[in-house]
PDB file of C-alpha atoms in Angstrom:
ATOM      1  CA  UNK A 271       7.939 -19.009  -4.292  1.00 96.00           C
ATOM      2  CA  UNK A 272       4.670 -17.668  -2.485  1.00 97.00           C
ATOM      3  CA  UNK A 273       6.016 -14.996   0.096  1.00 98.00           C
ATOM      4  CA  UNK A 274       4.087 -13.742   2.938  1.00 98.00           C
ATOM      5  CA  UNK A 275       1.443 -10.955   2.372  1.00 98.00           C
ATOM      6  CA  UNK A 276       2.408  -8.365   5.403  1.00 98.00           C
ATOM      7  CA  UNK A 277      -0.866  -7.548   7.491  1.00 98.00           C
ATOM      8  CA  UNK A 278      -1.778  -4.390   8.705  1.00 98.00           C
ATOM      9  CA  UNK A 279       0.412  -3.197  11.701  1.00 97.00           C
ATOM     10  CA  UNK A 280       3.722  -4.240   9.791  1.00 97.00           C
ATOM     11  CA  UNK A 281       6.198  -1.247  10.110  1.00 97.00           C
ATOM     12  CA  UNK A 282       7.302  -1.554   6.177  1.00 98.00           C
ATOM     13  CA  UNK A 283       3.550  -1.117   5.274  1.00 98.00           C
ATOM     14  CA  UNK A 284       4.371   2.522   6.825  1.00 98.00           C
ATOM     15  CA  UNK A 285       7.575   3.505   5.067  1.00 98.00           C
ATOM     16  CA  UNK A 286       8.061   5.444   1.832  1.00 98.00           C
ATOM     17  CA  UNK A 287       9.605   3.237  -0.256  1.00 98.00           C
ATOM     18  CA  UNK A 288      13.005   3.547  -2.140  1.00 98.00           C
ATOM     19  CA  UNK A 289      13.573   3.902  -6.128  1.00 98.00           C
ATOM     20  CA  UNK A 290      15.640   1.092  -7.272  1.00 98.00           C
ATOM     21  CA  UNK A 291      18.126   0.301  -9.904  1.00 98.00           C
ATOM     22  CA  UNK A 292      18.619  -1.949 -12.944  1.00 97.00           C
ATOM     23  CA  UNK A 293      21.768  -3.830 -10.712  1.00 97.00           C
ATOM     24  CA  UNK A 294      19.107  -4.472  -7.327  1.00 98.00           C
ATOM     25  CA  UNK A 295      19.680  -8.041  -5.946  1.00 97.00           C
ATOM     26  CA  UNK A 296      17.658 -11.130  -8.194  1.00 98.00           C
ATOM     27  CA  UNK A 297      14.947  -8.393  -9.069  1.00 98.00           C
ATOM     28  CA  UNK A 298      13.507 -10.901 -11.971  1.00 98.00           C
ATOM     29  CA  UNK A 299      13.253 -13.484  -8.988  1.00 98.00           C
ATOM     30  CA  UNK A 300      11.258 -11.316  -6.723  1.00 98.00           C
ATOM     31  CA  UNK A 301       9.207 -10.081  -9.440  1.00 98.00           C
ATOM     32  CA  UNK A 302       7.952 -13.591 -10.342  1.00 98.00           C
ATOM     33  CA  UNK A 303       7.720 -14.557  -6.702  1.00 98.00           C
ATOM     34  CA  UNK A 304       5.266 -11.511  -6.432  1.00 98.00           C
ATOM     35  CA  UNK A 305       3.444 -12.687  -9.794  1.00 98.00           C
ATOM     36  CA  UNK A 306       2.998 -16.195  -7.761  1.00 98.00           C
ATOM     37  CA  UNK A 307       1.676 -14.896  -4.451  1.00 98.00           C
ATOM     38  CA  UNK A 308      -0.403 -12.658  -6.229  1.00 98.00           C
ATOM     39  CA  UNK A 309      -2.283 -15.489  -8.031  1.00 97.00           C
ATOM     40  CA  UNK A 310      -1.965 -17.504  -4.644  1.00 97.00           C
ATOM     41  CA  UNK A 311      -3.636 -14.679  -2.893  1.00 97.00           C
ATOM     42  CA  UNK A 312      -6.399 -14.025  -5.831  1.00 96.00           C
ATOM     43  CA  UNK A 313      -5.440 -10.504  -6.043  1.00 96.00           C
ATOM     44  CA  UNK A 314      -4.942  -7.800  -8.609  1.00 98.00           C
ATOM     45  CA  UNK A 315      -2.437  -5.549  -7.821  1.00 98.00           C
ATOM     46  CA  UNK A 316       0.423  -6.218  -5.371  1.00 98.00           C
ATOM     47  CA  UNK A 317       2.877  -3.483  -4.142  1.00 98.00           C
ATOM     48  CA  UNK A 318       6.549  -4.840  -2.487  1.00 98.00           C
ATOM     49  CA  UNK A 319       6.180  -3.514   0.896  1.00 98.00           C
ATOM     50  CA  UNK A 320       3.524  -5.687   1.093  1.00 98.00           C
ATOM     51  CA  UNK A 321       5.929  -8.406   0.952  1.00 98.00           C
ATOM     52  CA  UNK A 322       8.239  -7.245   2.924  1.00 98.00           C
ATOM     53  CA  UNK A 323      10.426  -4.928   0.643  1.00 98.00           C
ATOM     54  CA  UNK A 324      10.420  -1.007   1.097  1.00 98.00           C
ATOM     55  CA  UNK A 325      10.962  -0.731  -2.748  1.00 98.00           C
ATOM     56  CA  UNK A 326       8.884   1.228  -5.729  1.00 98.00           C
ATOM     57  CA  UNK A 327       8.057  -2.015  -7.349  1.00 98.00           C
ATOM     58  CA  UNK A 328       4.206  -3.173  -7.698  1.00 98.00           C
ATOM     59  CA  UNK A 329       2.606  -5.984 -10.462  1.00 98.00           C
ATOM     60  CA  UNK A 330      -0.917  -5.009 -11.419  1.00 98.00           C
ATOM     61  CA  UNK A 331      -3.030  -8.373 -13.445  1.00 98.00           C
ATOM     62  CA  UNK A 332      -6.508  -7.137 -13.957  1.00 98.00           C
ATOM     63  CA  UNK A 333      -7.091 -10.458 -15.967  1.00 97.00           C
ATOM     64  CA  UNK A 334      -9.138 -11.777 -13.496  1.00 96.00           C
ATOM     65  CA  UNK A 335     -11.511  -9.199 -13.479  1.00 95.00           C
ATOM     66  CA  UNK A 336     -11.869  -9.176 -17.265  1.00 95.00           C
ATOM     67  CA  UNK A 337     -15.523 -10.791 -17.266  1.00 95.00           C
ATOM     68  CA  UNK A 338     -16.838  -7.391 -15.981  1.00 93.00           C
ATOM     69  CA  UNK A 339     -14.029  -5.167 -17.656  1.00 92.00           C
ATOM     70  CA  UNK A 340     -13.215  -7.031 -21.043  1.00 95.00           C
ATOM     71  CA  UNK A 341     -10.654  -3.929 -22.075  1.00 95.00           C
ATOM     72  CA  UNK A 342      -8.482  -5.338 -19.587  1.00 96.00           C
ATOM     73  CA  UNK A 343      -8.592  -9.096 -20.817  1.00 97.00           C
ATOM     74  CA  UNK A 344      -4.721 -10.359 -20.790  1.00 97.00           C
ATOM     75  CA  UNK A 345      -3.387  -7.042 -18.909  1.00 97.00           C
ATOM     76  CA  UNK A 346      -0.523  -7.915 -16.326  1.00 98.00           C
ATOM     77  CA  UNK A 347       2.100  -5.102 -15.866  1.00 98.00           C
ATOM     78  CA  UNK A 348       5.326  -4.595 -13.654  1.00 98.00           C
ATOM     79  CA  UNK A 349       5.593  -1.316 -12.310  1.00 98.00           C
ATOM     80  CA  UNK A 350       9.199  -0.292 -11.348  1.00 98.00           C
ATOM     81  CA  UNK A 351       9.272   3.185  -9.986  1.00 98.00           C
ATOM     82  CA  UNK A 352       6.344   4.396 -10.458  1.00 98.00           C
ATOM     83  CA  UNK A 353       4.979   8.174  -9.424  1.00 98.00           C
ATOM     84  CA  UNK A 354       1.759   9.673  -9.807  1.00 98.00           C
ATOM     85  CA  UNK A 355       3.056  12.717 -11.057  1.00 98.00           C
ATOM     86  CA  UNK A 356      -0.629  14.349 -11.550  1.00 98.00           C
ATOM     87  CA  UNK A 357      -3.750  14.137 -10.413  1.00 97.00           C
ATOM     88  CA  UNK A 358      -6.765  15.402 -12.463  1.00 97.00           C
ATOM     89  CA  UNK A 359      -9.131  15.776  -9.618  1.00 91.00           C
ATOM     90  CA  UNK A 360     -12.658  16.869 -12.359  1.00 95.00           C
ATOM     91  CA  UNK A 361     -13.699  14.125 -11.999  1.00 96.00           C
ATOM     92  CA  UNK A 362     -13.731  11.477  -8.978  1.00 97.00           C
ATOM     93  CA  UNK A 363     -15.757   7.927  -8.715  1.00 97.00           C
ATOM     94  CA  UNK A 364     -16.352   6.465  -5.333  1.00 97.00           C
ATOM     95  CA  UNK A 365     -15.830   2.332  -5.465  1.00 97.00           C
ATOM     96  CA  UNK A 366     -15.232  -0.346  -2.711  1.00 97.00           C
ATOM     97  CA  UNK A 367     -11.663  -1.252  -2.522  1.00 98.00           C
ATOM     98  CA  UNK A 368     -10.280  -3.785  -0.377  1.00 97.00           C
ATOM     99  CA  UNK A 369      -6.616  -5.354  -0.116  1.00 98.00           C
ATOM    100  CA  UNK A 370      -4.644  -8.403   0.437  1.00 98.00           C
ATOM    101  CA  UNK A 371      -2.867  -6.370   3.825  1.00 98.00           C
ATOM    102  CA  UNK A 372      -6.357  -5.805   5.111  1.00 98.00           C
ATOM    103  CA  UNK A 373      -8.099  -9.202   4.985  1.00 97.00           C
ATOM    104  CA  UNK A 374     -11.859  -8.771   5.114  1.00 94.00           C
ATOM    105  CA  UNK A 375     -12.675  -4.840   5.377  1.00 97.00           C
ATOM    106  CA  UNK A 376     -13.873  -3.409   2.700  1.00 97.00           C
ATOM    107  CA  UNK A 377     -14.565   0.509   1.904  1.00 98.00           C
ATOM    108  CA  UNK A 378     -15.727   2.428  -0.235  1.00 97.00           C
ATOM    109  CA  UNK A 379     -13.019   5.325  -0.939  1.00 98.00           C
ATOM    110  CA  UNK A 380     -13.137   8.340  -3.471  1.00 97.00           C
ATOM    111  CA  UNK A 381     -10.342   8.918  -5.995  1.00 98.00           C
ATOM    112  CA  UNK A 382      -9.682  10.764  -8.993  1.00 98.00           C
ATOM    113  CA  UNK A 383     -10.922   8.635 -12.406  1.00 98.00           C
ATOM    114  CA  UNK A 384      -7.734   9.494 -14.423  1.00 98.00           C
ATOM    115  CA  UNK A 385      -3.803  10.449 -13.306  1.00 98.00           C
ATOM    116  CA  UNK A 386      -0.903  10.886 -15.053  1.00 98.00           C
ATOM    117  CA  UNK A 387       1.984   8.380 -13.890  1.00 98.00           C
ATOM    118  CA  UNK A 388       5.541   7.835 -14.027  1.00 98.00           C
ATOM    119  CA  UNK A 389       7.097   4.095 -14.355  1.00 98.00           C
ATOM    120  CA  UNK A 390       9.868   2.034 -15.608  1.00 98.00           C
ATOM    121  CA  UNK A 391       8.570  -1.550 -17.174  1.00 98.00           C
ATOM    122  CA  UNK A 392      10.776  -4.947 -16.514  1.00 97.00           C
ATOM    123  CA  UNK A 393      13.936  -3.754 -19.168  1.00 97.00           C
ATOM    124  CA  UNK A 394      14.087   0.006 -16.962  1.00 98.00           C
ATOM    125  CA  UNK A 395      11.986   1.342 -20.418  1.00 98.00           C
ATOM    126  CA  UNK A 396      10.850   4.756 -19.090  1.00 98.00           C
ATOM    127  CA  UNK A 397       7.153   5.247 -19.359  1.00 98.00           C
ATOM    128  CA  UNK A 398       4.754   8.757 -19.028  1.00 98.00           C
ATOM    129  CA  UNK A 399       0.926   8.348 -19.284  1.00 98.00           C
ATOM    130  CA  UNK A 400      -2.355   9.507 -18.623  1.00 98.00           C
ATOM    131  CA  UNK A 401      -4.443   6.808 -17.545  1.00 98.00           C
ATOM    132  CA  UNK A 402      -8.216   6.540 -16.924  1.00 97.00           C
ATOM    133  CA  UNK A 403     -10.959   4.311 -15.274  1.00 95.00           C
ATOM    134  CA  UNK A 404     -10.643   1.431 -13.085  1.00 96.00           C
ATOM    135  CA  UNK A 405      -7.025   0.832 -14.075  1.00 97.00           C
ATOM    136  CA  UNK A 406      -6.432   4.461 -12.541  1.00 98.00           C
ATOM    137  CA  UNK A 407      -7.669   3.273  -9.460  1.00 98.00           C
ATOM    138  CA  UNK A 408      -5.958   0.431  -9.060  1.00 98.00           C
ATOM    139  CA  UNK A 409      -2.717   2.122  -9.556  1.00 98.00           C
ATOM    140  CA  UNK A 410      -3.574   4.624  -6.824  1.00 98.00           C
ATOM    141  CA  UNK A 411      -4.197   1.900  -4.654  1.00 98.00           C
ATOM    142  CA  UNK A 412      -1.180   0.571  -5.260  1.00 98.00           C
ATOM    143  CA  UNK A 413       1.410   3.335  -5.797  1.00 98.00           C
ATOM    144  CA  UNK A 414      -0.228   4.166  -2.123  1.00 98.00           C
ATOM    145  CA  UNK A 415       1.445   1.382  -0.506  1.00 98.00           C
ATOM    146  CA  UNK A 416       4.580   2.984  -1.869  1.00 98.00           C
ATOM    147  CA  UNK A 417       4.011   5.553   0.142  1.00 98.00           C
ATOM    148  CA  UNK A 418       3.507   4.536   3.091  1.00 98.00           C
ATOM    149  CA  UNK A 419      -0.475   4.125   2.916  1.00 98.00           C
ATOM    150  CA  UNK A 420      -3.642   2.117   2.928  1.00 98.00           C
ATOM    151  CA  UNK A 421      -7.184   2.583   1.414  1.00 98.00           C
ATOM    152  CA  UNK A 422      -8.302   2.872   4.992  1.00 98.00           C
ATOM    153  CA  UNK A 423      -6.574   6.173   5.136  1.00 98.00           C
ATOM    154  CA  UNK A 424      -8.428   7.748   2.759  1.00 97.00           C
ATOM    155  CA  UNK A 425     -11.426   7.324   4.431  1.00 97.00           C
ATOM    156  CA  UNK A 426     -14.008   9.161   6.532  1.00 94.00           C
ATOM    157  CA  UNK A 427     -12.996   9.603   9.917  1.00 95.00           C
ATOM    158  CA  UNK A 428     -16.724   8.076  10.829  1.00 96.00           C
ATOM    159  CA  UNK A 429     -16.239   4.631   8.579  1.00 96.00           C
ATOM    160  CA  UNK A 430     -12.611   4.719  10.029  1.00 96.00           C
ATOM    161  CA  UNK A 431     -13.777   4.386  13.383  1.00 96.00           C
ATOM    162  CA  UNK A 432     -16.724   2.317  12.497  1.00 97.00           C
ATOM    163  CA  UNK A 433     -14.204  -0.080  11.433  1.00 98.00           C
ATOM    164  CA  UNK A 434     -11.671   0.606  13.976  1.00 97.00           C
ATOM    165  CA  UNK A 435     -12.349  -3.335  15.748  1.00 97.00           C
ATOM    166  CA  UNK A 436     -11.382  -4.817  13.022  1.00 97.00           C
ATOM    167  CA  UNK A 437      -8.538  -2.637  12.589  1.00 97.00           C
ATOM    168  CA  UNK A 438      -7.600  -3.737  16.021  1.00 96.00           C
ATOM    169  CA  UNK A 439      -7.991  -7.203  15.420  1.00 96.00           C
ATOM    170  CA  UNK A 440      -5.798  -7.202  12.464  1.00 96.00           C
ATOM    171  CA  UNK A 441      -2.594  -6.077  14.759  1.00 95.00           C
ATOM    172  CA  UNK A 442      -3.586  -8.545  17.194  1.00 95.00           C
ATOM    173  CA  UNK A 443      -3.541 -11.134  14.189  1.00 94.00           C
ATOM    174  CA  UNK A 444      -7.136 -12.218  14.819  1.00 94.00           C
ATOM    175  CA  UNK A 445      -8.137 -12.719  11.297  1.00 95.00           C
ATOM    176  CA  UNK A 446      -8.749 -15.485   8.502  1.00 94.00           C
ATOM    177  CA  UNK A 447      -8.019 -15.951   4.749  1.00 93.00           C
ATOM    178  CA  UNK A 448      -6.873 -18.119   2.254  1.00 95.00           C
ATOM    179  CA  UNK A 449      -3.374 -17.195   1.367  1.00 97.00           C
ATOM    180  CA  UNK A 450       0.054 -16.915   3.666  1.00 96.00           C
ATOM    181  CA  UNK A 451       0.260 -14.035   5.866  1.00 97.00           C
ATOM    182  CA  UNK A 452       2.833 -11.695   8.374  1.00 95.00           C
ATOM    183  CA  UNK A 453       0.339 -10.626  10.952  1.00 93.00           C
ATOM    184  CA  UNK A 454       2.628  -8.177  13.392  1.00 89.00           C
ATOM    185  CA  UNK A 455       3.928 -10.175  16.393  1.00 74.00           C
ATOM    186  CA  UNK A 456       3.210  -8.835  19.628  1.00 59.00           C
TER     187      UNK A 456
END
């Protein structure tokens, strides 16, 4: 089932979200309801809040980007839990990042190239790894919305309020894209 993508302004987009446990309510069914509106959406990486669930869960398929990154031909991952447990801040890359909860903007943000992160896969397997390059960034894009944040947070405070119109237009739900949304109800 294709779920609604929450839109900027939603309160659960805001909240730190909550470990879970192998025994949490039809967690295979939300998992492949999240594969589904990911592909509806044309995404690669979509965290639960964004659909509505204050949990550490988040699938990542950088398939679709393969053409320019071949390593990551085939790659689709569930996180469940995941942490960024280190940050190894020598080097950083600046890249334009958007997101399904921010239709249409588009910034460039700074972040570290490689992190160490904490994660459980589908079966609760516990995972610890280092990992580098564009997958890095992804993840931190990600594991954000875990948090409680956005790529737009990690912006200047000049783009930020370059941008802040169609920030506002957002929680006034004056946008347009392809795939099912939340916008916040006034």
């Amino acid at each position: 089932m294709i779920l609604p993508v929450y839109i900027y302004g939603q309160p659960v987009l805001r909240k730190v979200a909550e470990d879970i446990t192998p025994d949490y309510p039809d967690l295979s069914g939300l998992i492949a309801n999240m594969w589904e509106t990911l592909a509806e959406s044309e995404g690669i990486g979509l965290a639960a809040p964004q659909v509505g669930y204050s949990i550490r869960l988040s699938v990542i398929d950088l398939d679709p980007i393969s053409e320019d990154f071949p390593e990551y031909k085939g790659y689709r991952q569930v996180f469940i839990n995941p942490h960024i447990v280190e940050y190894d801040d020598s080097k950083t890359a600046s890249s334009e990042e958007g997101c399904l909860s921010l239709p249409a903007i588009h910034e460039k943000v700074v972040r570290p190239t490689r992190i160490r992160v904490k994660w459980q896969d589908e079966e609760f397997n516990q995972h610890d790894e280092w990992i580098e390059g564009y997958l890095a960034r992804v993840m931190q894009h990600e594991f954000d919305h875990l948090d409680g944040k956005m790529f737009v947070d990690r912006i200047s405070p000049l783009r930020k309020q370059l941008i802040k119109s169609k920030l506002k237009a957002l929680l006034l739900g004056r946008y347009r894209c392809g795939y099912r949304t939340k916008p916040v109800r006034r």
